[in-house]
Short mmCIF file of C-alpha atoms and ligand atoms in Angstrom, two decimals:
data_model
loop_
_atom_site.label_atom_id
_atom_site.label_comp_id
_atom_site.label_asym_id
_atom_site.label_seq_id
_atom_site.Cartn_x
_atom_site.Cartn_y
_atom_site.Cartn_z
CA MET Q 1 -0.04 0.01 -0.04
CA THR Q 2 1.25 3.52 -0.82
CA ALA Q 3 0.75 6.19 1.81
CA VAL Q 4 -2.01 8.65 1.00
CA ALA Q 5 -0.34 11.81 -0.23
CA GLU Q 6 -0.57 14.88 1.93
CA LEU Q 7 -2.13 17.81 0.08
CA MET Q 8 -1.87 21.55 0.57
CA ASP Q 9 -4.91 23.72 0.74
CA TYR Q 10 -5.43 25.20 -2.69
CA ALA Q 11 -5.53 28.82 -1.53
CA GLU Q 12 -2.29 28.31 0.17
CA VAL Q 13 -0.68 26.70 -2.91
CA ILE Q 14 -1.61 29.80 -4.90
CA GLU Q 15 -0.13 32.14 -2.25
CA ARG Q 16 3.19 30.35 -2.18
CA PHE Q 17 3.70 28.99 -5.68
CA ASP Q 18 3.27 29.72 -9.35
CA PRO Q 19 2.15 26.65 -11.43
CA VAL Q 20 3.76 25.89 -14.77
CA LEU Q 21 1.87 23.60 -17.26
CA GLY Q 22 2.75 21.80 -20.27
CA LEU Q 23 0.10 19.90 -22.29
CA GLU Q 24 0.73 17.13 -24.72
CA VAL Q 25 -2.29 16.15 -26.74
CA HIS Q 26 -2.29 13.06 -28.98
CA VAL Q 27 -4.94 12.95 -31.63
CA GLU Q 28 -5.73 9.91 -33.91
CA LEU Q 29 -6.51 11.06 -37.42
CA ASN Q 30 -9.59 9.71 -39.15
CA THR Q 31 -7.86 8.71 -42.33
CA ASN Q 32 -9.19 5.66 -44.11
CA THR Q 33 -5.95 3.75 -43.69
CA LYS Q 34 -3.01 3.60 -41.16
CA MET Q 35 0.07 5.84 -41.17
CA PHE Q 36 2.48 3.56 -43.08
CA CYS Q 37 0.41 0.67 -44.50
CA GLY Q 38 -2.88 0.02 -46.18
CA CYS Q 39 -4.63 -1.48 -43.18
CA VAL Q 40 -8.04 0.01 -42.33
CA ASN Q 41 -7.97 2.67 -39.62
CA GLU Q 42 -11.02 1.98 -37.45
CA PHE Q 43 -11.67 1.94 -33.74
CA GLY Q 44 -12.17 -1.56 -32.21
CA GLY Q 45 -13.17 -4.68 -34.00
CA GLU Q 46 -12.12 -8.27 -33.51
CA PRO Q 47 -8.46 -8.17 -32.13
CA ASN Q 48 -5.66 -8.47 -34.73
CA THR Q 49 -7.86 -8.42 -37.74
CA LYS Q 50 -6.72 -5.01 -39.02
CA THR Q 51 -3.03 -5.77 -39.46
CA CYS Q 52 -0.42 -6.55 -42.03
CA PRO Q 53 3.35 -7.32 -42.17
CA THR Q 54 4.22 -3.60 -42.06
CA CYS Q 55 2.25 -2.65 -38.93
CA LEU Q 56 3.26 -5.95 -37.31
CA GLY Q 57 6.88 -5.13 -38.08
CA LEU Q 58 7.54 -8.45 -39.84
CA PRO Q 59 10.97 -8.79 -41.64
CA GLY Q 60 11.12 -7.41 -45.10
CA SER Q 61 8.13 -5.13 -44.80
CA LEU Q 62 8.55 -1.52 -45.71
CA PRO Q 63 6.60 1.56 -44.68
CA VAL Q 64 4.96 4.11 -47.07
CA VAL Q 65 3.72 7.45 -45.70
CA ASN Q 66 -0.04 8.14 -45.93
CA GLY Q 67 -0.34 11.38 -47.83
CA LYS Q 68 -3.73 12.10 -46.23
CA ALA Q 69 -2.22 11.90 -42.76
CA VAL Q 70 0.48 14.41 -43.80
CA GLU Q 71 -2.29 16.62 -45.23
CA GLY Q 72 -4.13 16.38 -41.87
CA ALA Q 73 -0.89 17.28 -39.97
CA ILE Q 74 -0.36 20.40 -42.08
CA ARG Q 75 -3.90 21.47 -41.74
CA ILE Q 76 -3.73 21.08 -37.98
CA GLY Q 77 -0.42 23.07 -37.96
CA LEU Q 78 -1.94 25.83 -40.00
CA ALA Q 79 -5.01 26.09 -37.88
CA LEU Q 80 -2.75 26.42 -34.83
CA ASN Q 81 -0.89 29.28 -36.55
CA CYS Q 82 2.32 27.20 -36.83
CA GLU Q 83 5.15 27.34 -39.28
CA ILE Q 84 5.12 24.38 -41.66
CA ALA Q 85 8.55 22.81 -42.10
CA GLU Q 86 9.92 23.08 -45.71
CA TRP Q 87 11.66 19.76 -45.10
CA CYS Q 88 11.39 17.30 -42.27
CA ARG Q 89 11.99 13.60 -41.50
CA PHE Q 90 10.67 10.79 -39.42
CA ALA Q 91 12.77 9.32 -36.71
CA ARG Q 92 12.96 6.03 -34.88
CA LYS Q 93 12.15 6.25 -31.12
CA ASN Q 94 13.69 2.95 -29.85
CA TYR Q 95 12.27 1.16 -26.93
CA PHE Q 96 10.72 -2.19 -26.16
CA TYR Q 97 7.20 -2.71 -25.26
CA PRO Q 98 4.98 -5.64 -26.33
CA ASP Q 99 2.31 -3.35 -27.85
CA MET Q 100 4.92 -2.11 -30.39
CA PRO Q 101 6.10 -5.03 -32.51
CA LYS Q 102 8.85 -3.12 -34.40
CA ASN Q 103 10.62 -2.28 -31.15
CA PHE Q 104 10.66 1.36 -32.19
CA GLN Q 105 7.94 3.90 -32.85
CA THR Q 106 8.18 5.84 -36.04
CA SER Q 107 7.82 9.38 -34.87
CA GLN Q 108 9.32 12.86 -35.53
CA TYR Q 109 11.98 14.13 -33.28
CA ASP Q 110 13.89 17.40 -33.89
CA GLU Q 111 12.22 17.94 -37.24
CA PRO Q 112 8.46 18.27 -36.60
CA ILE Q 113 6.16 19.04 -39.47
CA ALA Q 114 4.71 22.05 -37.65
CA PHE Q 115 6.15 24.38 -35.05
CA ASP Q 116 5.91 27.72 -33.26
CA GLY Q 117 2.18 28.34 -33.20
CA TYR Q 118 -0.44 29.35 -30.77
CA LEU Q 119 -4.04 28.83 -29.76
CA ASP Q 120 -6.19 31.57 -28.13
CA VAL Q 121 -8.36 30.01 -25.40
CA THR Q 122 -11.46 31.57 -23.90
CA LEU Q 123 -12.06 30.77 -20.25
CA ASP Q 124 -15.59 30.51 -18.76
CA ASP Q 125 -15.71 34.31 -17.78
CA GLY Q 126 -14.64 35.40 -21.22
CA GLU Q 127 -10.89 36.04 -20.42
CA VAL Q 128 -8.68 35.00 -23.32
CA VAL Q 129 -5.38 33.25 -22.69
CA ARG Q 130 -2.96 32.71 -25.47
CA VAL Q 131 -1.30 29.22 -25.25
CA GLU Q 132 1.83 28.84 -27.28
CA ILE Q 133 2.40 25.73 -29.28
CA GLU Q 134 5.90 24.29 -29.39
CA ARG Q 135 5.25 21.80 -32.19
CA ALA Q 136 2.88 19.34 -33.74
CA HIS Q 137 4.43 16.25 -35.16
CA MET Q 138 3.41 13.02 -36.86
CA GLU Q 139 3.80 9.59 -35.37
CA GLU Q 140 1.98 6.29 -35.16
CA ASP Q 141 -0.12 4.80 -32.47
CA THR Q 142 0.86 1.59 -30.60
CA GLY Q 143 -1.21 -1.50 -30.20
CA LYS Q 144 -3.20 -2.12 -27.05
CA SER Q 145 -2.32 -4.37 -24.18
CA LEU Q 146 -5.01 -5.94 -22.10
CA HIS Q 147 -3.72 -7.05 -18.68
CA VAL Q 148 -5.84 -9.86 -17.34
CA GLY Q 149 -6.28 -11.06 -13.81
CA GLY Q 150 -5.15 -8.10 -11.69
CA ALA Q 151 -7.35 -5.72 -9.71
CA THR Q 152 -6.43 -2.62 -11.50
CA GLY Q 153 -6.22 -3.56 -15.14
CA ARG Q 154 -2.61 -2.43 -15.09
CA ILE Q 155 0.28 -4.78 -15.67
CA HIS Q 156 1.24 -5.06 -11.98
CA GLY Q 157 -0.52 -7.97 -10.47
CA ALA Q 158 -1.90 -9.30 -13.82
CA GLU Q 159 -1.81 -12.94 -14.55
CA HIS Q 160 -1.22 -12.57 -18.22
CA SER Q 161 -1.47 -9.97 -20.96
CA LEU Q 162 -3.18 -10.02 -24.37
CA LEU Q 163 -2.15 -7.91 -27.25
CA ASP Q 164 -4.29 -6.38 -29.99
CA TYR Q 165 -2.41 -4.68 -32.92
CA ASN Q 166 -5.43 -3.23 -34.61
CA ARG Q 167 -4.38 0.23 -33.35
CA ALA Q 168 -0.68 -0.21 -34.10
CA GLY Q 169 0.27 2.20 -36.86
CA VAL Q 170 -2.84 4.47 -36.64
CA PRO Q 171 -1.85 7.97 -37.60
CA LEU Q 172 -1.30 10.18 -34.64
CA ILE Q 173 -0.40 13.89 -34.28
CA GLU Q 174 1.13 14.99 -31.08
CA ILE Q 175 0.55 18.64 -30.20
CA VAL Q 176 2.82 20.01 -27.54
CA THR Q 177 2.61 23.36 -25.81
CA LYS Q 178 5.42 25.58 -24.64
CA PRO Q 179 5.47 25.95 -20.88
CA ILE Q 180 2.29 27.80 -19.89
CA THR Q 181 3.17 30.28 -17.17
CA GLY Q 182 1.30 33.15 -15.38
CA THR Q 183 -2.06 31.47 -14.96
CA GLY Q 184 -1.95 31.27 -11.20
CA GLU Q 185 -5.08 29.87 -9.53
CA ARG Q 186 -6.68 29.48 -12.99
CA ALA Q 187 -4.08 26.92 -14.09
CA PRO Q 188 -6.50 23.92 -13.91
CA GLU Q 189 -9.21 25.87 -15.70
CA VAL Q 190 -6.77 26.91 -18.36
CA ALA Q 191 -5.68 23.36 -18.94
CA ARG Q 192 -9.31 22.25 -19.41
CA ALA Q 193 -10.14 25.18 -21.58
CA TYR Q 194 -7.10 24.56 -23.79
CA VAL Q 195 -8.00 20.94 -24.40
CA THR Q 196 -11.62 21.95 -25.01
CA ALA Q 197 -10.59 24.56 -27.62
CA LEU Q 198 -8.19 22.15 -29.25
CA ARG Q 199 -10.85 19.47 -29.45
CA ASP Q 200 -13.32 21.95 -30.96
CA LEU Q 201 -10.79 23.05 -33.48
CA LEU Q 202 -9.85 19.48 -34.47
CA ARG Q 203 -13.56 18.60 -34.87
CA ALA Q 204 -14.12 21.63 -37.15
CA LEU Q 205 -11.11 20.61 -39.19
CA ASP Q 206 -12.85 17.08 -39.52
CA VAL Q 207 -9.43 15.38 -39.05
CA SER Q 208 -10.51 13.22 -36.06
CA ASP Q 209 -13.53 12.05 -34.21
CA VAL Q 210 -11.93 13.47 -31.04
CA ARG Q 211 -13.46 10.96 -28.55
CA MET Q 212 -11.64 11.20 -25.27
CA ASP Q 213 -13.56 8.23 -23.99
CA GLN Q 214 -12.33 6.06 -27.01
CA GLY Q 215 -8.82 7.46 -26.82
CA SER Q 216 -8.84 9.24 -30.13
CA LEU Q 217 -7.98 12.38 -28.19
CA ARG Q 218 -5.57 11.86 -25.28
CA CYS Q 219 -3.94 14.39 -22.98
CA ASP Q 220 -0.88 14.19 -20.79
CA ALA Q 221 -0.58 17.04 -18.31
CA ASN Q 222 2.84 18.21 -17.19
CA VAL Q 223 2.76 20.26 -13.98
CA SER Q 224 5.44 21.89 -11.88
CA LEU Q 225 5.53 24.58 -9.21
CA MET Q 226 7.83 27.57 -8.72
CA ALA Q 227 8.19 29.13 -5.40
CA LYS Q 228 7.23 32.82 -5.60
CA ASP Q 229 10.87 33.92 -5.52
CA ALA Q 230 12.22 31.27 -7.86
CA THR Q 231 13.74 32.15 -11.18
CA GLU Q 232 13.76 28.70 -12.72
CA PHE Q 233 11.04 26.19 -13.44
CA GLY Q 234 10.65 23.44 -10.94
CA THR Q 235 10.73 19.64 -11.67
CA ARG Q 236 7.59 18.51 -13.57
CA THR Q 237 5.52 15.41 -13.38
CA GLU Q 238 3.64 14.20 -16.47
CA THR Q 239 0.18 12.77 -15.62
CA LYS Q 240 -1.29 10.33 -18.11
CA ASN Q 241 -4.67 8.50 -18.44
CA VAL Q 242 -6.59 11.76 -18.32
CA ASN Q 243 -9.69 10.56 -20.21
CA SER Q 244 -12.13 13.56 -20.03
CA LEU Q 245 -12.08 17.25 -20.07
CA ARG Q 246 -13.06 17.44 -16.43
CA SER Q 247 -10.26 15.03 -15.52
CA VAL Q 248 -7.71 17.34 -17.13
CA GLU Q 249 -8.82 20.14 -14.72
CA ARG Q 250 -8.89 17.71 -11.70
CA ALA Q 251 -5.51 16.14 -12.42
CA VAL Q 252 -3.75 19.51 -12.73
CA ARG Q 253 -5.30 20.77 -9.51
CA TYR Q 254 -4.51 17.52 -7.67
CA GLU Q 255 -0.84 17.63 -8.78
CA MET Q 256 -0.50 21.23 -7.64
CA THR Q 257 -1.77 20.50 -4.15
CA ARG Q 258 0.35 17.30 -3.90
CA GLN Q 259 3.61 18.90 -5.15
CA ALA Q 260 3.12 21.97 -2.94
CA ALA Q 261 2.87 19.80 0.14
CA ILE Q 262 6.11 18.04 -0.68
CA LEU Q 263 7.96 21.19 -1.54
CA ALA Q 264 6.74 22.93 1.56
CA GLU Q 265 8.33 20.29 3.65
CA GLY Q 266 11.66 20.70 1.98
CA GLY Q 267 11.13 17.64 -0.26
CA SER Q 268 11.81 17.39 -3.97
CA ILE Q 269 9.56 16.29 -6.90
CA ARG Q 270 10.67 13.29 -8.74
CA GLN Q 271 10.46 13.70 -12.52
CA GLU Q 272 8.11 10.89 -13.42
CA THR Q 273 4.98 9.92 -15.26
CA ARG Q 274 1.87 9.58 -13.12
CA HIS Q 275 -1.48 7.98 -13.56
CA PHE Q 276 -4.78 9.74 -12.93
CA GLN Q 277 -7.41 7.85 -11.11
CA GLU Q 278 -10.84 8.87 -12.24
CA ALA Q 279 -12.56 7.42 -9.19
CA ASP Q 280 -10.97 9.53 -6.51
CA GLY Q 281 -9.27 12.27 -8.59
CA THR Q 282 -5.78 11.43 -7.38
CA THR Q 283 -2.64 10.68 -9.28
CA SER Q 284 -0.31 7.79 -8.48
CA SER Q 285 3.34 7.30 -9.26
CA GLY Q 286 4.28 5.71 -12.62
CA ARG Q 287 7.74 5.22 -14.03
CA ALA Q 288 10.73 7.54 -13.68
CA LYS Q 289 10.98 9.73 -16.71
CA GLU Q 290 13.45 8.76 -19.33
CA THR Q 291 15.28 11.40 -21.35
CA ALA Q 292 15.44 11.81 -25.09
CA GLU Q 293 18.97 10.20 -25.05
CA ASP Q 294 17.48 7.03 -23.76
CA TYR Q 295 15.50 6.58 -26.88
CA ARG Q 296 18.46 6.62 -29.22
CA TYR Q 297 16.58 8.61 -31.87
CA PHE Q 298 17.89 8.44 -35.38
CA PRO Q 299 16.45 9.41 -38.80
CA GLU Q 300 14.18 6.70 -40.20
CA PRO Q 301 16.07 5.15 -43.18
CA ASP Q 302 13.10 3.50 -44.78
CA LEU Q 303 11.11 6.70 -45.41
CA VAL Q 304 11.93 9.60 -47.70
CA PRO Q 305 11.91 13.05 -46.13
CA ILE Q 306 8.71 15.15 -46.31
CA ALA Q 307 9.11 18.41 -48.21
CA PRO Q 308 5.71 20.02 -48.61
CA SER Q 309 5.81 22.62 -51.31
CA ARG Q 310 4.68 26.00 -50.42
CA GLU Q 311 1.98 25.81 -53.15
CA TRP Q 312 0.55 22.74 -51.47
CA VAL Q 313 0.67 24.39 -48.01
CA GLU Q 314 -1.28 27.43 -49.40
CA GLU Q 315 -3.78 25.16 -51.05
CA LEU Q 316 -4.33 23.46 -47.69
CA ARG Q 317 -4.63 26.73 -45.97
CA ALA Q 318 -7.41 27.57 -48.34
CA THR Q 319 -9.27 24.45 -47.17
CA LEU Q 320 -9.35 25.52 -43.52
CA PRO Q 321 -13.03 25.83 -42.35
CA GLU Q 322 -14.50 28.57 -40.32
CA MET Q 323 -12.68 28.33 -36.94
CA PRO Q 324 -14.81 27.62 -33.87
CA TRP Q 325 -14.09 31.15 -32.46
CA GLU Q 326 -15.05 32.74 -35.71
CA ARG Q 327 -18.18 30.75 -35.79
CA ARG Q 328 -19.01 31.80 -32.20
CA LYS Q 329 -18.55 35.39 -33.20
CA ARG Q 330 -20.77 35.15 -36.27
CA ILE Q 331 -23.42 33.32 -34.36
CA GLN Q 332 -23.50 35.87 -31.61
CA GLU Q 333 -24.03 38.57 -34.19
CA GLU Q 334 -26.52 36.63 -36.25
CA TRP Q 335 -28.56 35.53 -33.28
CA LYS Q 336 -28.07 38.82 -31.45
CA LEU Q 337 -26.75 37.26 -28.24
CA SER Q 338 -25.46 39.01 -25.23
CA ASP Q 339 -22.04 37.76 -24.04
CA GLU Q 340 -23.85 36.08 -21.22
CA ALA Q 341 -26.27 34.30 -23.44
CA LEU Q 342 -23.43 33.12 -25.69
CA ARG Q 343 -21.64 31.83 -22.62
CA ASP Q 344 -24.65 29.91 -21.45
CA LEU Q 345 -25.06 28.39 -24.85
CA LEU Q 346 -21.32 27.28 -24.81
CA ASN Q 347 -21.40 26.05 -21.27
CA VAL Q 348 -24.21 23.65 -21.98
CA GLY Q 349 -22.57 22.63 -25.33
CA ALA Q 350 -25.68 23.64 -27.31
CA VAL Q 351 -24.23 25.65 -30.22
CA ASP Q 352 -24.44 22.97 -32.77
CA LEU Q 353 -27.80 21.65 -31.58
CA VAL Q 354 -29.33 25.12 -31.66
CA ALA Q 355 -27.77 25.79 -35.10
CA ALA Q 356 -29.30 22.54 -36.33
CA THR Q 357 -32.69 23.41 -34.86
CA VAL Q 358 -32.61 26.88 -36.51
CA GLU Q 359 -31.67 25.07 -39.76
CA ALA Q 360 -34.85 22.90 -39.26
CA GLY Q 361 -36.95 26.07 -39.28
CA ALA Q 362 -37.07 27.47 -35.58
CA THR Q 363 -36.06 30.92 -34.65
CA PRO Q 364 -32.75 31.23 -32.76
CA ASP Q 365 -34.53 32.45 -29.68
CA GLU Q 366 -36.99 29.64 -29.61
CA ALA Q 367 -34.35 27.04 -30.35
CA ARG Q 368 -32.07 28.48 -27.62
CA GLY Q 369 -34.88 28.50 -25.07
CA TRP Q 370 -35.55 24.82 -25.46
CA TRP Q 371 -31.96 23.61 -25.59
CA VAL Q 372 -30.49 25.89 -22.92
CA ASN Q 373 -33.29 25.58 -20.47
CA THR Q 374 -35.66 22.65 -20.70
CA LEU Q 375 -33.38 20.16 -22.48
CA ALA Q 376 -30.20 21.07 -20.59
CA GLN Q 377 -32.06 20.33 -17.40
CA GLU Q 378 -33.26 16.99 -18.78
CA ALA Q 379 -29.62 16.09 -19.73
CA ASN Q 380 -28.48 17.15 -16.25
CA THR Q 381 -31.03 14.88 -14.53
CA ARG Q 382 -30.16 12.03 -16.78
CA GLU Q 383 -26.44 12.75 -16.38
CA VAL Q 384 -25.80 12.62 -20.12
CA GLU Q 385 -24.42 15.12 -22.67
CA LEU Q 386 -27.10 17.34 -24.32
CA ALA Q 387 -26.36 15.76 -27.73
CA GLU Q 388 -27.08 12.25 -26.15
CA LEU Q 389 -30.66 13.09 -25.34
CA ALA Q 390 -33.13 11.01 -27.36
CA ILE Q 391 -34.56 13.98 -29.25
CA THR Q 392 -33.16 15.43 -32.50
CA PRO Q 393 -32.83 19.11 -33.50
CA ALA Q 394 -35.52 18.47 -36.16
CA GLN Q 395 -37.86 17.14 -33.51
CA VAL Q 396 -37.31 20.20 -31.31
CA ALA Q 397 -38.04 22.37 -34.38
CA GLU Q 398 -41.20 20.33 -34.93
CA VAL Q 399 -42.41 20.93 -31.37
CA ILE Q 400 -41.63 24.67 -31.76
CA GLY Q 401 -43.63 24.64 -35.01
CA LEU Q 402 -46.59 23.02 -33.25
CA VAL Q 403 -46.51 25.84 -30.58
CA SER Q 404 -46.36 28.66 -33.13
CA SER Q 405 -49.29 27.16 -35.10
CA GLY Q 406 -51.30 27.17 -31.98
CA GLU Q 407 -51.63 23.36 -31.95
CA LEU Q 408 -49.77 23.15 -28.64
CA THR Q 409 -49.48 25.39 -25.63
CA ASN Q 410 -45.96 25.73 -24.04
CA LYS Q 411 -47.15 23.44 -21.29
CA LEU Q 412 -48.43 20.81 -23.62
CA ALA Q 413 -45.22 21.21 -25.63
CA LYS Q 414 -43.19 20.23 -22.58
CA GLU Q 415 -45.22 17.05 -22.24
CA VAL Q 416 -44.73 16.24 -25.85
CA VAL Q 417 -40.93 16.62 -25.34
CA GLN Q 418 -41.12 14.25 -22.35
CA GLY Q 419 -42.85 11.76 -24.58
CA VAL Q 420 -40.23 12.02 -27.34
CA LEU Q 421 -37.47 11.69 -24.66
CA ALA Q 422 -39.24 8.52 -23.37
CA GLY Q 423 -39.14 7.01 -26.74
CA GLU Q 424 -42.88 7.25 -27.51
CA GLY Q 425 -42.10 8.48 -31.14
CA SER Q 426 -42.00 11.70 -33.00
CA PRO Q 427 -43.59 14.85 -31.62
CA ARG Q 428 -46.75 14.36 -33.77
CA GLU Q 429 -47.03 10.73 -32.71
CA VAL Q 430 -46.77 11.71 -29.01
CA VAL Q 431 -49.44 14.38 -29.53
CA GLU Q 432 -51.80 11.71 -31.03
CA LYS Q 433 -50.97 9.01 -28.50
CA ARG Q 434 -51.28 11.13 -25.44
CA GLY Q 435 -54.19 13.20 -26.93
CA LEU Q 436 -52.34 16.53 -26.16
CA LYS Q 437 -53.87 18.71 -28.90
CA VAL Q 438 -55.08 22.13 -27.88
CA VAL Q 439 -58.87 22.52 -27.70
CA SER Q 440 -59.15 24.98 -30.49
CA ASP Q 441 -62.74 24.27 -31.25
CA ASP Q 442 -64.52 27.53 -30.14
CA SER Q 443 -67.79 25.85 -29.38
CA ALA Q 444 -66.19 23.47 -26.90
CA LEU Q 445 -64.34 26.38 -25.36
CA LEU Q 446 -67.47 28.50 -25.16
CA THR Q 447 -69.23 25.79 -23.11
CA ALA Q 448 -66.34 25.88 -20.65
CA VAL Q 449 -66.27 29.65 -20.61
CA ASP Q 450 -70.01 29.82 -19.95
CA GLU Q 451 -69.84 27.33 -17.16
CA ALA Q 452 -66.91 29.20 -15.47
CA LEU Q 453 -68.73 32.54 -15.77
CA ALA Q 454 -71.86 31.07 -14.30
CA ALA Q 455 -69.96 29.64 -11.42
CA GLN Q 456 -68.33 32.99 -10.54
CA PRO Q 457 -70.97 35.70 -11.36
CA ASP Q 458 -69.25 38.30 -9.19
CA ILE Q 459 -66.19 38.09 -11.37
CA ALA Q 460 -68.35 38.25 -14.44
CA ASP Q 461 -69.82 41.45 -13.11
CA LYS Q 462 -66.34 43.00 -12.36
CA ILE Q 463 -65.35 42.26 -15.99
CA ARG Q 464 -68.51 43.70 -17.27
CA GLY Q 465 -67.75 46.80 -15.06
CA GLY Q 466 -64.44 47.27 -16.97
CA LYS Q 467 -62.07 45.33 -14.79
CA VAL Q 468 -60.66 43.25 -17.58
CA ALA Q 469 -57.85 42.01 -15.41
CA ALA Q 470 -60.33 39.97 -13.46
CA ALA Q 471 -60.74 37.75 -16.49
CA GLY Q 472 -57.65 35.86 -15.35
CA ALA Q 473 -59.58 33.94 -12.83
CA ILE Q 474 -62.02 32.72 -15.45
CA VAL Q 475 -59.17 31.83 -17.84
CA GLY Q 476 -57.68 29.74 -15.00
CA ALA Q 477 -60.97 27.95 -14.46
CA VAL Q 478 -61.28 27.14 -18.20
CA MET Q 479 -57.75 25.93 -18.48
CA LYS Q 480 -58.47 23.65 -15.53
CA ALA Q 481 -61.63 22.31 -17.01
CA THR Q 482 -59.84 21.58 -20.33
CA LYS Q 483 -56.80 20.00 -18.54
CA GLY Q 484 -54.56 22.73 -19.85
CA GLN Q 485 -55.31 22.00 -23.47
CA ALA Q 486 -56.78 25.36 -24.32
CA ASP Q 487 -55.02 28.27 -25.88
CA ALA Q 488 -55.17 30.91 -23.04
CA LYS Q 489 -55.17 33.81 -25.39
CA ARG Q 490 -58.21 32.53 -27.28
CA VAL Q 491 -59.98 31.79 -24.02
CA ARG Q 492 -59.46 35.36 -22.86
CA GLU Q 493 -60.91 36.66 -26.11
CA LEU Q 494 -63.92 34.48 -25.79
CA ILE Q 495 -64.53 35.64 -22.15
CA ILE Q 496 -64.54 39.33 -23.14
CA GLU Q 497 -66.86 38.60 -26.13
CA ARG Q 498 -69.17 36.69 -23.92
CA VAL Q 499 -69.37 39.21 -21.13
CA GLY Q 500 -69.71 42.14 -23.52
CA SER Q 501 -72.60 40.64 -25.30
P1 ADP U 1 8.45 14.53 -23.08
O1 ADP U 1 9.19 13.96 -24.20
O2 ADP U 1 9.13 14.40 -21.78
O3 ADP U 1 6.99 14.15 -23.06
P2 ADP U 1 7.80 16.92 -24.37
O4 ADP U 1 8.67 17.97 -24.77
O5 ADP U 1 7.08 16.10 -25.32
O6 ADP U 1 8.56 16.07 -23.28
O7 ADP U 1 6.68 17.66 -23.48
C1 ADP U 1 6.89 18.30 -22.21
C2 ADP U 1 5.82 19.29 -21.97
O8 ADP U 1 6.03 19.82 -20.68
C3 ADP U 1 5.83 20.45 -22.95
O9 ADP U 1 4.50 20.94 -23.07
C4 ADP U 1 6.70 21.46 -22.22
O10 ADP U 1 6.44 22.78 -22.59
C5 ADP U 1 6.32 21.20 -20.85
N1 ADP U 1 7.31 21.53 -19.77
C6 ADP U 1 8.60 21.53 -19.90
N2 ADP U 1 9.19 21.82 -18.68
C7 ADP U 1 8.19 21.98 -17.84
C8 ADP U 1 8.15 22.34 -16.44
N3 ADP U 1 9.21 22.52 -15.74
N4 ADP U 1 6.92 22.43 -15.86
C9 ADP U 1 5.86 22.20 -16.56
N5 ADP U 1 5.81 21.87 -17.85
C10 ADP U 1 6.96 21.83 -18.47
MG1 MG U 2 6.05 13.91 -25.22
ZN1 ZN U 3 -0.98 -2.77 -41.61
#
């Protein structure tokens, strides 16, 4: 058993230290085939069915670079405001691990395809932090080990391990930041916001499906602390296994409080990799960090250098889509949103859904109202992402349409949405099945109005005497009588007509 780490109170950490962050993000590209062979590039599947001599490292096999992957790397570099190398090479990173049959990973070392860029990241309160990008380089993914028989799923304590090489050789881009300084107490939030912004950018570029839960987007968080009077960076740890955006924030925060407690007692930080535990939000010690020399990098002799012509780079620049931040700005203007309304929309992750609902015919305000209020609450209760709710933007637009045509009141519309979420069918089907249509037949309403007026003659007199506001009580009675299925506006009109005549 390892001792439970002492942690320093977060406020004290901030008083005594300045955090420094470095984020390494690996993204699997969604190319049709792998990085250096023609095997299909797909998540999962029967183990070891998507392999060939090249990605298994068999003797005599030779790699060929996937042009689409290079294209993706350049587009990512351009979107991150990087320089694109005029000439660069792959290198062999030598080490043994069973998930890597060649005994080296084909990667890039001191000649990355893209370098010296930046990404502007917007925090929850609207503050913008510029994160500088050191490099984005191409490499290949490893296979997957499955450690069987242990309690943790890790190799320690396992009885045996199984290997699946389907993922071996999948194109990977590693994006590395320069040290991020000066963020103080917001360091954990900056880390999450950066990975979020990067994910949104990669999604807009359509180069990856960016699923952190499936490992197509992975983040390693380097954290160190500097005492307030220090002039040099402290020793960093690199936390791996950070599988969600929220975990990025938690892992950084945890490391800050753990390292501070050690440093405050005169201890020193070991440069090591650490593992994040989702369950309790702690990190645990991994292996001591090796240095670049340990890997015996050397240029890959089986692959030609990559020399993207400037014409090609400019062609690719022209393919860049509208960037997420540009889109946000445009949407804010088009939908006339306050900064706060835009933030609410972003915080619940509703931009795409609202846009699709508008596309399907709703007004931006109506669409926003449903997604940001009613549906965000539903997602919250069900503990799922908004996009995972069992209702489509087209269905939300249909409900909105039924309200504007007077077929549903807002109250009934909410019931219809409940029905759709419960899997009872499309909005119209739910209206039919649950019998939720507004009573729009005037003669039926008039009967209810007459009954309500007869039941409360004093109120009828008041209305007759000019106190139109008193009609509210009668409207209420009619709504009750029709089980909420009447259009309140029409009821009010009928009451005034009736009393006046
Ligand atoms: P490694 O090969 O060890 O993973 P990389 O250069 O790929 O190293 O990534 C290291 C990351 O850590 C980079 O983002 C870098 O900016 C950052 N970094 C470097 N020194 C420190 C430090 N002292 N504290 C925090 N982050 C650091
Ligand atoms: Mg690295
Ligand atoms: Zn292959």
